[in-house]
Coordinates of C-alpha atoms in Angstrom, one line a residue:
M2 CA -161.6 86.2 57.6
D3 CA -163.5 85.3 60.9
N4 CA -166.0 82.6 60.3
K5 CA -168.6 84.6 62.2
T6 CA -168.5 87.3 59.4
Q7 CA -169.3 84.6 56.8
E8 CA -172.5 83.3 58.4
K9 CA -175.6 83.9 56.2
A10 CA -179.3 83.1 56.6
D11 CA -182.0 84.5 54.4
F12 CA -185.6 83.9 55.4
T13 CA -188.8 84.3 53.4
L14 CA -192.4 83.3 53.5
A15 CA -193.5 81.3 50.5
N16 CA -196.7 82.3 48.7
A17 CA -198.6 79.2 49.8
Y18 CA -201.1 78.3 52.4
G19 CA -201.0 81.7 54.1
G20 CA -197.2 81.8 54.2
V21 CA -194.7 78.9 54.8
E22 CA -191.4 80.0 56.4
M23 CA -188.3 79.0 54.4
V24 CA -184.6 79.7 54.8
R25 CA -181.4 79.6 52.7
A26 CA -178.4 79.3 54.9
D27 CA -174.6 79.2 54.6
Y28 CA -172.9 78.6 57.9
K29 CA -169.2 78.2 58.7
G30 CA -168.9 78.2 62.4
Q31 CA -172.4 78.7 63.5
A32 CA -173.5 76.5 66.4
F33 CA -177.1 76.4 67.5
S34 CA -177.9 75.6 71.1
K35 CA -180.9 73.5 72.0
H36 CA -184.1 75.2 70.6
V37 CA -187.4 74.4 69.1
H38 CA -189.5 75.6 66.1
E39 CA -193.3 75.8 66.1
G40 CA -193.2 74.2 62.6
Y41 CA -191.5 71.1 61.2
T42 CA -187.9 71.5 59.9
I43 CA -187.5 69.9 56.5
G44 CA -184.2 70.7 54.9
V45 CA -181.8 69.6 52.2
I46 CA -178.1 69.8 52.7
E47 CA -176.7 71.5 49.6
K48 CA -173.0 71.4 50.6
G49 CA -170.9 70.1 53.4
A50 CA -172.5 68.3 56.4
Q51 CA -174.5 69.2 59.5
R52 CA -174.3 67.5 62.9
F53 CA -177.3 67.9 65.2
Y54 CA -179.0 66.6 68.3
R55 CA -182.6 65.3 68.1
S56 CA -184.6 62.7 70.0
G57 CA -181.8 62.0 72.4
E58 CA -179.2 61.2 69.8
I59 CA -176.6 63.0 67.7
H60 CA -177.2 62.7 63.9
T61 CA -175.1 63.7 60.8
A62 CA -176.6 64.8 57.6
D63 CA -174.4 64.7 54.5
T64 CA -174.8 66.6 51.2
N65 CA -178.1 65.7 49.4
S66 CA -179.6 64.2 52.5
I67 CA -182.8 65.5 54.1
I68 CA -183.1 66.6 57.7
L69 CA -186.4 66.0 59.5
V70 CA -187.2 67.6 62.8
N71 CA -190.8 67.4 64.2
A72 CA -192.6 70.5 65.4
D73 CA -191.5 71.4 68.9
D74 CA -188.7 68.8 68.9
V75 CA -185.7 70.1 70.8
H76 CA -182.6 70.1 68.5
T77 CA -179.2 71.7 67.9
G78 CA -177.1 72.3 64.8
E79 CA -173.4 72.7 63.9
S80 CA -171.0 71.9 61.1
A81 CA -169.8 68.4 60.6
S82 CA -167.4 69.3 57.8
P83 CA -164.3 71.7 57.8
G84 CA -165.9 74.2 55.4
G85 CA -169.2 74.5 57.2
W86 CA -172.6 73.6 55.5
Q87 CA -175.2 75.1 53.2
Y88 CA -178.8 74.1 53.3
R89 CA -182.3 75.1 52.2
A90 CA -185.2 74.3 54.6
M91 CA -188.9 74.9 55.1
Y92 CA -190.9 75.0 58.3
P93 CA -194.5 73.9 57.6
L94 CA -196.8 74.0 60.6
P95 CA -198.7 71.0 62.0
E96 CA -201.9 72.4 60.5
H97 CA -200.5 72.2 57.0
F98 CA -200.0 68.5 57.4
E99 CA -203.4 68.1 59.1
N100 CA -205.0 69.3 55.9
I101 CA -203.1 66.6 54.1
S102 CA -204.4 63.9 56.5
I103 CA -208.0 65.1 56.1
D104 CA -207.7 64.3 52.4
L105 CA -205.9 61.0 52.9
Y106 CA -207.9 59.5 55.8
D107 CA -211.5 60.5 55.3
G108 CA -211.5 63.5 57.4
G109 CA -209.0 62.3 60.1
K110 CA -207.1 65.2 61.4
F111 CA -203.6 64.6 62.7
A112 CA -200.0 65.8 62.2
P113 CA -197.4 63.2 61.2
Y114 CA -194.4 62.2 63.4
F115 CA -191.1 61.6 61.7
S116 CA -189.1 59.0 63.6
S117 CA -186.0 59.3 61.3
S118 CA -183.9 62.4 61.7
V119 CA -182.0 62.0 58.4
I120 CA -183.3 60.4 55.2
N121 CA -182.1 59.8 51.7
D122 CA -184.9 60.2 49.2
P123 CA -183.8 61.5 45.8
I124 CA -187.3 62.2 44.6
L125 CA -188.2 64.2 47.7
T126 CA -184.8 66.0 47.4
E127 CA -185.7 67.1 43.9
Q128 CA -189.2 68.1 45.0
L129 CA -187.7 70.3 47.7
R130 CA -185.3 71.9 45.3
L131 CA -188.0 72.6 42.8
L132 CA -190.1 74.2 45.5
F133 CA -187.2 76.4 46.6
N134 CA -186.5 77.4 43.0
Q135 CA -190.1 78.4 42.4
V136 CA -190.2 80.5 45.6
D137 CA -186.9 82.2 44.5
N138 CA -188.6 83.1 41.2
N139 CA -191.8 84.3 42.7
A140 CA -194.0 81.6 41.2
S141 CA -197.8 81.8 41.4
K142 CA -199.6 80.7 44.6
L143 CA -201.2 77.8 42.6
L144 CA -197.9 76.4 41.4
T145 CA -196.2 76.8 44.7
E146 CA -199.0 75.2 46.6
T147 CA -199.2 72.3 44.1
I148 CA -195.5 71.5 44.6
L149 CA -195.7 71.9 48.3
Y150 CA -198.8 69.7 48.6
A151 CA -197.0 66.9 46.5
L152 CA -193.9 66.9 48.7
M153 CA -195.9 67.0 52.0
L154 CA -198.0 64.1 50.6
R155 CA -194.8 62.1 49.9
L156 CA -193.4 62.9 53.3
T157 CA -196.7 61.7 55.0
L158 CA -197.0 58.5 53.0
R159 CA -193.4 57.4 52.9
H160 CA -191.7 58.7 56.0
S161 CA -194.2 59.4 58.8
S162 CA -195.6 57.4 61.6
H163 CA -198.2 58.4 64.2
R164 CA -197.0 59.0 67.7
H165 CA -199.4 57.4 70.1
V166 CA -200.5 59.8 72.8
P167 CA -202.5 58.1 75.6
K168 CA -205.8 59.6 76.3
D169 CA -205.4 59.2 80.1
L170 CA -202.2 60.9 81.1
S171 CA -201.0 60.4 84.6
G172 CA -201.7 63.3 86.9
S173 CA -198.1 64.6 86.9
K174 CA -197.7 64.4 83.1
E175 CA -201.0 66.2 82.6
K176 CA -199.9 69.0 85.0
L177 CA -196.5 69.3 83.3
I178 CA -198.3 69.8 80.0
R179 CA -200.4 72.4 81.7
V180 CA -197.2 74.2 82.8
K181 CA -195.9 74.1 79.2
D182 CA -199.2 75.5 77.9
Y183 CA -199.0 78.2 80.5
L184 CA -195.5 79.2 79.3
D185 CA -196.7 79.2 75.7
F186 CA -199.7 81.4 76.5
Y187 CA -197.9 83.8 78.7
P188 CA -194.3 83.8 77.5
A189 CA -193.5 87.4 78.6
E190 CA -194.6 86.8 82.2
D191 CA -191.9 87.0 84.8
I192 CA -193.1 83.9 86.6
S193 CA -191.2 82.3 89.4
L194 CA -190.0 78.7 89.7
K195 CA -192.1 78.3 92.8
Q196 CA -195.3 79.3 90.9
L197 CA -194.7 76.9 88.1
A198 CA -194.0 74.1 90.6
I199 CA -197.3 74.8 92.3
I200 CA -199.1 74.5 88.9
A201 CA -197.4 71.2 88.4
G202 CA -198.2 70.1 92.0
L203 CA -194.6 69.1 92.6
S204 CA -191.7 70.3 94.7
Q205 CA -189.4 72.7 92.9
Y206 CA -186.7 70.0 92.8
H207 CA -188.9 67.3 91.3
F208 CA -190.6 69.8 88.9
I209 CA -187.3 70.8 87.3
R210 CA -186.3 67.2 86.9
Q211 CA -189.6 66.0 85.5
F212 CA -190.1 69.0 83.2
K213 CA -186.7 68.5 81.6
K214 CA -187.3 64.7 81.3
M215 CA -190.6 65.2 79.5
F216 CA -189.7 68.2 77.3
D217 CA -185.9 67.9 77.0
L218 CA -185.5 71.5 78.2
A219 CA -185.3 73.1 81.6
P220 CA -188.3 75.4 82.4
H221 CA -186.3 78.6 81.9
S222 CA -184.9 77.3 78.6
Y223 CA -188.4 76.4 77.4
Q224 CA -189.6 79.9 78.4
I225 CA -187.0 81.5 76.2
Q226 CA -188.2 79.3 73.3
A227 CA -191.8 80.3 73.9
R228 CA -190.7 84.0 73.9
L229 CA -188.8 83.5 70.6
K230 CA -192.0 81.9 69.0
K231 CA -194.0 85.0 70.0
A232 CA -191.2 87.3 68.8
K233 CA -191.2 85.7 65.3
T234 CA -195.0 86.3 65.1
L235 CA -194.6 89.9 66.1
L236 CA -191.7 90.5 63.7
K237 CA -193.7 89.1 60.8
A238 CA -196.6 91.4 61.8
G239 CA -194.2 94.4 61.5
V240 CA -193.7 95.3 65.1
K241 CA -190.4 97.0 65.7
P242 CA -187.7 94.8 67.2
V243 CA -187.1 97.1 70.2
M244 CA -190.8 96.7 71.0
V245 CA -190.8 93.0 70.4
A246 CA -188.0 92.6 72.9
S247 CA -190.0 94.2 75.7
D248 CA -193.4 92.6 74.6
C249 CA -191.8 89.2 74.8
G250 CA -190.2 89.5 78.2
F251 CA -186.6 89.9 77.3
H252 CA -184.5 92.0 79.6
D253 CA -183.3 94.3 76.9
Q254 CA -182.6 94.5 73.2
S255 CA -179.1 92.8 73.4
H256 CA -180.6 89.9 75.5
F257 CA -183.2 89.5 72.8
N258 CA -180.7 89.7 69.9
R259 CA -178.4 87.2 71.5
H260 CA -181.1 84.5 72.0
F261 CA -182.6 85.1 68.6
K262 CA -179.3 84.8 66.8
K263 CA -178.4 81.7 68.8
A264 CA -181.6 80.0 67.8
L265 CA -182.2 81.2 64.2
G266 CA -178.7 82.2 63.0
T267 CA -179.8 85.8 62.1
S268 CA -180.7 89.0 63.8
P269 CA -184.4 90.0 64.6
S270 CA -184.1 93.1 62.3
K271 CA -182.8 91.0 59.4
F272 CA -185.4 88.3 59.9
Q273 CA -188.1 90.9 59.8
K274 CA -186.8 92.4 56.5
Q275 CA -186.6 89.0 54.9
A276 CA -189.8 87.5 56.1
V277 CA -192.0 89.0 53.4
L278 CA -195.6 87.9 54.2
Y279 CA -197.8 87.2 51.2
K280 CA -201.4 88.0 51.4
N281 CA -204.0 85.3 50.7

């Protein structure tokens, strides 16, 4: 049987903190190109091994190890074992961790930075599996949030650091961030390279080089990721995939489907059916 027919990814939104995205995946030959998530990726390898790029290096996560990818970190993913790999993962947003920091640090509001891409923490592994099991069994919001809070607390206290962001950015860096923000706010716009370079105050040549150096993605690749972020939001809201494709700036449905599957390992329609949004 072709490996492509054996790929499986089931998404859901946990009944906690307004809905935390989670996935159960079984991949044989799936290979994810460079992409980003608006939330953190915190996953347990249940079988096999996964190889992935993050923070400029290639990492391998074996069975029972935990993968950590920061929100908006560019990363990839592929099998590192002959039979593929199975994993469970959750994607809490930065604001979920910010709520933890408020409790921990007398009102200080910040999201953690995980410098390690792969960790081995048996207690955290069991906490994650307990959480996934409760979600599978439709546990109450109170129980789900209690388990989730405990494991995010452990992550913050034992495995996080705080990335120092200088208050006074150089002019070019500040303008590059402005370009990134523009692409995030207007993902569907058919903007030209020249227009983005003008916003950055750089030549087109230097803009492409500096943008990729700072964000690890070329401008057009980042635009696709921004469009996929918006697409996920619309799909969760119940907008039909064919409308999502046009609303997010994709040329057509097949173009949208191809990029969505490449980044998330499932189709837009299947993602929408599985991402059941719990009401507060």
